[in-house]
Every structure is written in structure tokens, then in C-alpha cells.
Coordinates of C-alpha atoms and ligand atoms in Angstrom, one line a residue:
X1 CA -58.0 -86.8 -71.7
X2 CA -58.1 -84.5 -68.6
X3 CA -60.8 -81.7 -68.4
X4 CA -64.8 -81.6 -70.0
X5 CA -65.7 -79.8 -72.9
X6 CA -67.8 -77.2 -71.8
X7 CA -70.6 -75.8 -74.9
X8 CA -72.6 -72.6 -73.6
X9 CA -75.5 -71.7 -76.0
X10 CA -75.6 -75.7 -76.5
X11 CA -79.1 -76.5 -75.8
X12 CA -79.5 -75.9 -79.7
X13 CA -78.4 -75.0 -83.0
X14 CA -74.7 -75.4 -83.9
X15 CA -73.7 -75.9 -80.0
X16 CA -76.1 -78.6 -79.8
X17 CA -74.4 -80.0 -82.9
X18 CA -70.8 -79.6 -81.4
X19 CA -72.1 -81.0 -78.2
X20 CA -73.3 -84.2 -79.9
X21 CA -70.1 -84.7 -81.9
X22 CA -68.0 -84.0 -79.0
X23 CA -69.5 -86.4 -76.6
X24 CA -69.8 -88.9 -79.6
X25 CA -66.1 -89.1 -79.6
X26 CA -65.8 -90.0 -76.0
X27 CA -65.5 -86.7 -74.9
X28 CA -67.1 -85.6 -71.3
X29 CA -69.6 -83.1 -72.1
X30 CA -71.3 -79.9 -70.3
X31 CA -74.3 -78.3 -72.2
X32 CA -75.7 -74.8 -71.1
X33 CA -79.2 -72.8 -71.8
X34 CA -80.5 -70.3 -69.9
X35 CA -83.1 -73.3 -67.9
X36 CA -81.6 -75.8 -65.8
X37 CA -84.5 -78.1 -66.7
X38 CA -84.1 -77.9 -70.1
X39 CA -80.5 -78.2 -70.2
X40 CA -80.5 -81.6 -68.5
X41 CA -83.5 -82.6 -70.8
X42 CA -81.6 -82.0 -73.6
X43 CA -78.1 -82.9 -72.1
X44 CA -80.7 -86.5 -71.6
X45 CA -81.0 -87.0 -75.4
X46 CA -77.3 -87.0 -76.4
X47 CA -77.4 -90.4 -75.2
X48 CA -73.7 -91.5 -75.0
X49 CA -70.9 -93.8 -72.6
X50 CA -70.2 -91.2 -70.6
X51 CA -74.1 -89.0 -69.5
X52 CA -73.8 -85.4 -71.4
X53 CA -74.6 -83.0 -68.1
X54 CA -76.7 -79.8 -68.5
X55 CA -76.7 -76.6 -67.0
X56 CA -78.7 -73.6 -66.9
X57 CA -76.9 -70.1 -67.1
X58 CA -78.6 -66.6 -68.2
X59 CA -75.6 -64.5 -69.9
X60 CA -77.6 -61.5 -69.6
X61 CA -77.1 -61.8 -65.9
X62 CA -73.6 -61.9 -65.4
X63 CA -74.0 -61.1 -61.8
X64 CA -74.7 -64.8 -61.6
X65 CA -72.7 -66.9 -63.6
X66 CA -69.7 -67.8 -61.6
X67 CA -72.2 -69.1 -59.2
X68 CA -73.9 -71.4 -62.2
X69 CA -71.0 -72.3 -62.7
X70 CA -69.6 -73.7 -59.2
X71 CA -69.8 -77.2 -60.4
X72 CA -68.5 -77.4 -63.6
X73 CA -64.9 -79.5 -63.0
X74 CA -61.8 -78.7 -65.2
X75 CA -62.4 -77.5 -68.8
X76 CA -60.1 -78.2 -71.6
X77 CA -62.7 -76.9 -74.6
X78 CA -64.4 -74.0 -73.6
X79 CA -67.4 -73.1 -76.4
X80 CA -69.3 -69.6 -76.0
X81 CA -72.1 -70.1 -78.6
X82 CA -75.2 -68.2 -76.9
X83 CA -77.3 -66.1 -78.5
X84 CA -80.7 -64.1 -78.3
X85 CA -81.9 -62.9 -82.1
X86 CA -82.1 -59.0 -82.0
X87 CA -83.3 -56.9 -84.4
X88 CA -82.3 -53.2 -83.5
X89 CA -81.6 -49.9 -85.9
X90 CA -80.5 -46.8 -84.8
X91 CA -83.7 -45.1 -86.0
X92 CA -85.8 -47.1 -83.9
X93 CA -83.4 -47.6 -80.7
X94 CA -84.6 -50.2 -78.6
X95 CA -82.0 -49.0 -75.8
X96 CA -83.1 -52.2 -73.5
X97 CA -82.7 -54.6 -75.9
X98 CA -79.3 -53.6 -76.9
X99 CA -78.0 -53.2 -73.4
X100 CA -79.0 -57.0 -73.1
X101 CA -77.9 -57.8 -75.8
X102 CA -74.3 -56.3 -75.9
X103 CA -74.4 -57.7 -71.6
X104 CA -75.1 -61.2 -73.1
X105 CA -72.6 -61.8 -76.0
X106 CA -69.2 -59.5 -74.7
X107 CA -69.8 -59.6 -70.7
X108 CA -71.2 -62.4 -70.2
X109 CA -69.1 -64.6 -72.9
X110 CA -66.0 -62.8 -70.9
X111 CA -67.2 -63.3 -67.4
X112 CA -67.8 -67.3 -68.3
X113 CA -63.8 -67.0 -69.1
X114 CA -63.3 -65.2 -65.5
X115 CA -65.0 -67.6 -63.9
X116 CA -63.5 -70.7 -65.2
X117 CA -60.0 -69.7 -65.8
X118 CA -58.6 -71.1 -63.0
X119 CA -60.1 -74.2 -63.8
X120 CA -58.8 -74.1 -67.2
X121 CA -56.3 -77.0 -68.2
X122 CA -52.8 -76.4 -69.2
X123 CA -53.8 -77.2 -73.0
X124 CA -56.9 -75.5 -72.9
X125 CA -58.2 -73.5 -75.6
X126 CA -61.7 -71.5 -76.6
X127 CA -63.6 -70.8 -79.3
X128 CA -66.3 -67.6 -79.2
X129 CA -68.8 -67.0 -81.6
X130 CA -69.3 -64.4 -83.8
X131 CA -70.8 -64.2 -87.2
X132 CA -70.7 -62.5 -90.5
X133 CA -73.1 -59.9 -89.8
X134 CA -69.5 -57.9 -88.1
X135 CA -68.3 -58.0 -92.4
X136 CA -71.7 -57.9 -94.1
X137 CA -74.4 -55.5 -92.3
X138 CA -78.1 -55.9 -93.0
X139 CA -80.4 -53.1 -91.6
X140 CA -81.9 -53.9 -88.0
X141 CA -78.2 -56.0 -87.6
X142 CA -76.8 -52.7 -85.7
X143 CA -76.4 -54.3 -82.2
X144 CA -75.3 -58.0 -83.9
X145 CA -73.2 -56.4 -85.9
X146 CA -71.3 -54.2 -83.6
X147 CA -71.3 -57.0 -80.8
X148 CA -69.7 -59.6 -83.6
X149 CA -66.9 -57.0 -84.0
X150 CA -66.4 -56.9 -80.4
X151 CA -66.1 -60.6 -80.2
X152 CA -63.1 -60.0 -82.8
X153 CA -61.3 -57.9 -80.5
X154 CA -62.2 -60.2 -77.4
X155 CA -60.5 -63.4 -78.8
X156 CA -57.2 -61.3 -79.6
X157 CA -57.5 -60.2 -76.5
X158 CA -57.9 -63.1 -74.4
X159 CA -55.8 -65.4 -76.5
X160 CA -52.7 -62.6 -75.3
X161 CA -53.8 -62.4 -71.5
X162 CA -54.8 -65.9 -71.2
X163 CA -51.5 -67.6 -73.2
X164 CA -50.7 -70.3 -73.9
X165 CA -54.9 -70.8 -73.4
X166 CA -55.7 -70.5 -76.9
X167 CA -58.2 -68.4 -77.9
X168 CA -60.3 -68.1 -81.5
X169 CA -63.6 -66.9 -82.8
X170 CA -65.8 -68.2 -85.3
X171 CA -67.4 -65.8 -87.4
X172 CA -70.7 -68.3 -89.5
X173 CA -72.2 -67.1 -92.6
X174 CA -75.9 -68.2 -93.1
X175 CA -76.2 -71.8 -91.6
X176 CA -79.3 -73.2 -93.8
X177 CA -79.8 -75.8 -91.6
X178 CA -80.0 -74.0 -88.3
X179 CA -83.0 -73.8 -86.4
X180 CA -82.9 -69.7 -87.0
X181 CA -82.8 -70.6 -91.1
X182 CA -84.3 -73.7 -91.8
X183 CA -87.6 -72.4 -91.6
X184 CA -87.2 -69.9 -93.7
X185 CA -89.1 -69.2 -97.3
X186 CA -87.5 -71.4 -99.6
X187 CA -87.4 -68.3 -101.9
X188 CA -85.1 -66.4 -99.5
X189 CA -83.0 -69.3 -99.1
X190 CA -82.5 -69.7 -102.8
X191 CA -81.7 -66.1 -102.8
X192 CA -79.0 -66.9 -100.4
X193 CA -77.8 -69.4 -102.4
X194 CA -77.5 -67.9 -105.4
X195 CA -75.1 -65.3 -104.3
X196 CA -72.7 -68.1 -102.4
X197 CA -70.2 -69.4 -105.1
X198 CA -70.7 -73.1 -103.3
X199 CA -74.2 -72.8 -104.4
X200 CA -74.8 -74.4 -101.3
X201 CA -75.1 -72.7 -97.5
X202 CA -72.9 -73.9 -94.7
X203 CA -74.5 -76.6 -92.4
X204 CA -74.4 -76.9 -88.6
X205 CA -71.5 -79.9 -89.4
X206 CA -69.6 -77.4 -91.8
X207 CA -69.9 -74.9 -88.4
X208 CA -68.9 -77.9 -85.6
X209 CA -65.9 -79.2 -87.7
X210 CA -64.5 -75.5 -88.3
X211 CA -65.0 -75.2 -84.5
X212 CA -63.0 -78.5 -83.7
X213 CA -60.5 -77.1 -85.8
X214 CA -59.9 -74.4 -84.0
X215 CA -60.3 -76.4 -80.5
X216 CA -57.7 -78.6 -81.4
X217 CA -55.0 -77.2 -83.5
X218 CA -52.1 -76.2 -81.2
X219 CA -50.7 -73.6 -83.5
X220 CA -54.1 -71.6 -84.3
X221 CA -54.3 -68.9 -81.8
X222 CA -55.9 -65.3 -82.2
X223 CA -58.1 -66.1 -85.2
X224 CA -61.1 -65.1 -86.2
X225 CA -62.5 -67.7 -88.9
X226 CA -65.0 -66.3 -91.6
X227 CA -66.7 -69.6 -92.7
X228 CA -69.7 -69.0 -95.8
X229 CA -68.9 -71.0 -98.3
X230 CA -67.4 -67.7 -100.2
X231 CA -70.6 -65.8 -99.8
X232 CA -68.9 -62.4 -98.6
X233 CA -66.9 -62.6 -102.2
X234 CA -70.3 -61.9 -103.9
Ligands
NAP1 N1 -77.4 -69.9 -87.3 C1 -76.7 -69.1 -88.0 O1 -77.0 -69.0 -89.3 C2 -75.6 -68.2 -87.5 C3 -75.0 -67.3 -88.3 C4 -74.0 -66.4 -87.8 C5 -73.6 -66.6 -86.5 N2 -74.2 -67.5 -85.7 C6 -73.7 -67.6 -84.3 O2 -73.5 -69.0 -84.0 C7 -73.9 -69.2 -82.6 C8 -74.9 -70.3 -82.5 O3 -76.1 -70.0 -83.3 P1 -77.3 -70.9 -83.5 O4 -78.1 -70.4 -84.6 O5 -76.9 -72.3 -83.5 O6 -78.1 -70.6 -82.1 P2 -79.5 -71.1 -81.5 O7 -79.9 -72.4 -82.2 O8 -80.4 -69.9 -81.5 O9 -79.1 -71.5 -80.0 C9 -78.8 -70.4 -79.1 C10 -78.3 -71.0 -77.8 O10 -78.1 -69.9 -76.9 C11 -78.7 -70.2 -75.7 N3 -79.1 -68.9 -75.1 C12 -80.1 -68.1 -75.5 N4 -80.1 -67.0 -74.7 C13 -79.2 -67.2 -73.7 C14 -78.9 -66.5 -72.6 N5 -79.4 -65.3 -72.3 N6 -77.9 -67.0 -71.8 C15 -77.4 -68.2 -72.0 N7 -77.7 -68.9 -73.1 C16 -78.6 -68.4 -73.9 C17 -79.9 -71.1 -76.1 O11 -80.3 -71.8 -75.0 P3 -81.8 -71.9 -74.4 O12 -82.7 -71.6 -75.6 O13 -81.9 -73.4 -74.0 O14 -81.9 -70.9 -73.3 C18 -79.2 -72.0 -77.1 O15 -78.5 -73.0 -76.5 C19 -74.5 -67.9 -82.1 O16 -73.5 -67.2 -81.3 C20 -74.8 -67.1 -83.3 O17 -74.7 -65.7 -83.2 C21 -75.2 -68.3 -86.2

């Protein structure tokens, strides 16, 4: 298989999880956080046949990235999973944090694309992610939500000006077992559960397998997967 599978935002969490799938089924593997250090520690632990690399890119600076980028090789799976947690309403304004936040998740997930797309394979395809806060708004969600609608727009968009590149976005309920839930009091997780027809919460592996779904089916192009075990029905 020509070109590396390329995770941003796969230091931890669900791109971690990807990561470690991916380079468990032979795949070559490039892992980004925002320290270079850190991303080759934890590139280090995904011990595998062929070494998991890691990179360190801030998304918040876009400025920068094509430049972070330089040695990254051909890329046939292109991941965009970075995030910073926000909590912003439009009462309280944080004007700063937004504009880093919105810089982060649309420019700098876009700018990744510009920089690599000539180094994008023939059979390429990418996967952004978004999540359910775009369908289900939860006060102080007012920048996350807005940006996950933007990521909606940006993977119809790119799948038409980057064809045949294919281009999808995955749009994660709750993830119990996510290093942003898994901590959390068992009573709001119960809570959680209670109103998901599953009675269970998506996993980081429900998350990764959706995502290799979309990386690898040639006819799924332009989507935007909701995946929460039913959880918006309630
Ligand atoms: N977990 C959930 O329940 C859930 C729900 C809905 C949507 N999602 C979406 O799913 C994706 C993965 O979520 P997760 O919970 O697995 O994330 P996570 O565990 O918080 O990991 C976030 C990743 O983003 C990187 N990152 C943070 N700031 C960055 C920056 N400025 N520039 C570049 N990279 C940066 C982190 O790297 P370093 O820390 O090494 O810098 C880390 O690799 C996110 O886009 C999130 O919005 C998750």
C-alpha cells in the first residue's frame, strides 16, 4: 500500500485509538499533538513492525503548519481529529478563546489539507471530526457547536474541490470511554445512558471502526456520520 496514514489530534483519545489500529494492521503511521516530544513519546508506545513516527503541529497557528509538515511523505488516510475543550456562551464572550478555537478546528483542519494535497495519493481519502454538539446544543457549547457545523460544510466542500479525494466527517455522540468522559461522575454517565436507546455509550473502537469505514469505502464521499448509539432520537 502506497502512502502513510496520517492522524492529527492522535497523541490521544479516539486518534490515539485509530492510530493504534491502523498501525496494527501494517499500516505506516504518522501521529500529531501540538509537542514534538510528546508526539514521538507516544508515537514510541504503539510498538509495531513498521515504528509509528510522531509529530508536533499547533493548529491554532496555521501560519506554521505547512512547515511541520515538510516531512511527512505521501498520505493516503488523512485524519483531522484535534481538539482543545472550550466552554464559551454568548453572555459571557470569551472573544480569545473562540477565535482560537474556530482558527484551530476550520483553518487549521483546512490548511493541513492545503498543505498536503499535493502529496495526497490518487486513492486518498479524509475523514474530519466533528461531533454531535452541531445537532444537540448544551449551553457554554456555542463555539463547538457552531465550529461542528462548519466542519459539515468543510467536508462537502472539499470532497467537491478535492475529487475523486474523498472527503467525510464524523460527527461522535458521548464517547464514555474517552479521556474527556471517562472520568466523569458515574451519575452523569448513567444519565447519559439512560437517554441512549443502546443503553450503552459509544467507545473509542465504536468511533475508530466508523472512521475506517469512511477511510476505506470507495463509494462514501460527502458524509457526515452521526454515530451515538441513537442518543439524538431521545
Ligand atoms: N470524546 C468525545 O466524547 C467526543 C465527542 C464528540 C466529538 N469528539 C471529537 O472527536 C475528536 C477526538 O476527540 P477526543 O476526545 O478523542 O480528543 P482528545 O483525547 O482530547 O485528544 C485531542 C487531540 O488533539 C490534539 N490537540 C489539542 N490541541 C491541539 C492543537 N492546538 N493543535 C494540534 N493538535 C491539538 C491533542 O494532542 P496533544 O494533547 O498531544 O497536544 C490530542 O492528540 C475531536 O475532534 C472531538 O471534538 C469527541
Amino acid at each position: 500500500m502506497s502512502g502513510s496514514v496520517l492522524i492529527v489530534g492522535g497523541t490521544s483519545g479516539i486518534g490515539l485509538r485509530l492510530a493504534e489500529r491502523c498501525a496494527l494492521a501494517g499500516e505506516r503511521v504518522v501521529i500529531t499533538g501540538r509537542d514534538g516530544e510528546r508526539a514521538a513519546a507516544v508515537a514510541a508506545g504503539i510498538a509495531r513492525e513498521i515504528p509509528v513516527e510522531g509529530l508536533g503541529l499547533d493548529l491554532a497557528v496555521p501560519g506554521e503548519l505547512a512547515r511541520g509538515l515538510s516531512s511527512v511523505g505521501p498520505v493516503r488516510w488523512l485524519v483531522l481529529a484535534a481538539i482543545e475543550r472550550d466552554a464559551n456562551t454568548v453572555r459571557e464572550y470569551d472573544v480569545a478563546a473562540a477565535i482560537r478555537l474556530v482558527t484551530l478546528k476550520l483553518v487549521g483542519y483546512s490548511e493541513v489539507v492545503h498543505a498536503l494535497v499535493d502529496r495526497l495519493t490518487e486513492d486518498a481519502s479524509i475523514v474530519l471530526f466533528g461531533g454531535l454538539a452541531w445537532q444537540r446544543p448544551y449551553p457554554g457549547s456555542t463555539t463547538i457547536t457552531t465550529i461542528n457545523g462548519g466542519i459539515s460544510g468543510l467536508a462537502r466542500t472539499l470532497a467537491v474541490e478535492l475529487a475523486p479525494v474523498r472527503v467525510n466527517a464524523l460527527h461522535p455522540g458521548v464517547v464514555g470511554d474517552s479521556p474527556e468522559w471517562v472520568g466523569k461522575p458515574a451519575a452523569v454517565l448513567d444519565a447519559l445512558r439512560a437517554r441512549t436507546p443502546l443503553g450503552r455509550l459509544a467507545s473509542m473502537d465504536d468511533i475508530a471502526g466508523a472512521a475506517l469505514f469512511l477511510l476505506e469505502n470507495p463509494a462514501v464521499n460527502g458524509v457526515n456520520l452521526e454515530l451515538d448509539g441513537g442518543w439524538l432520537l431521545c
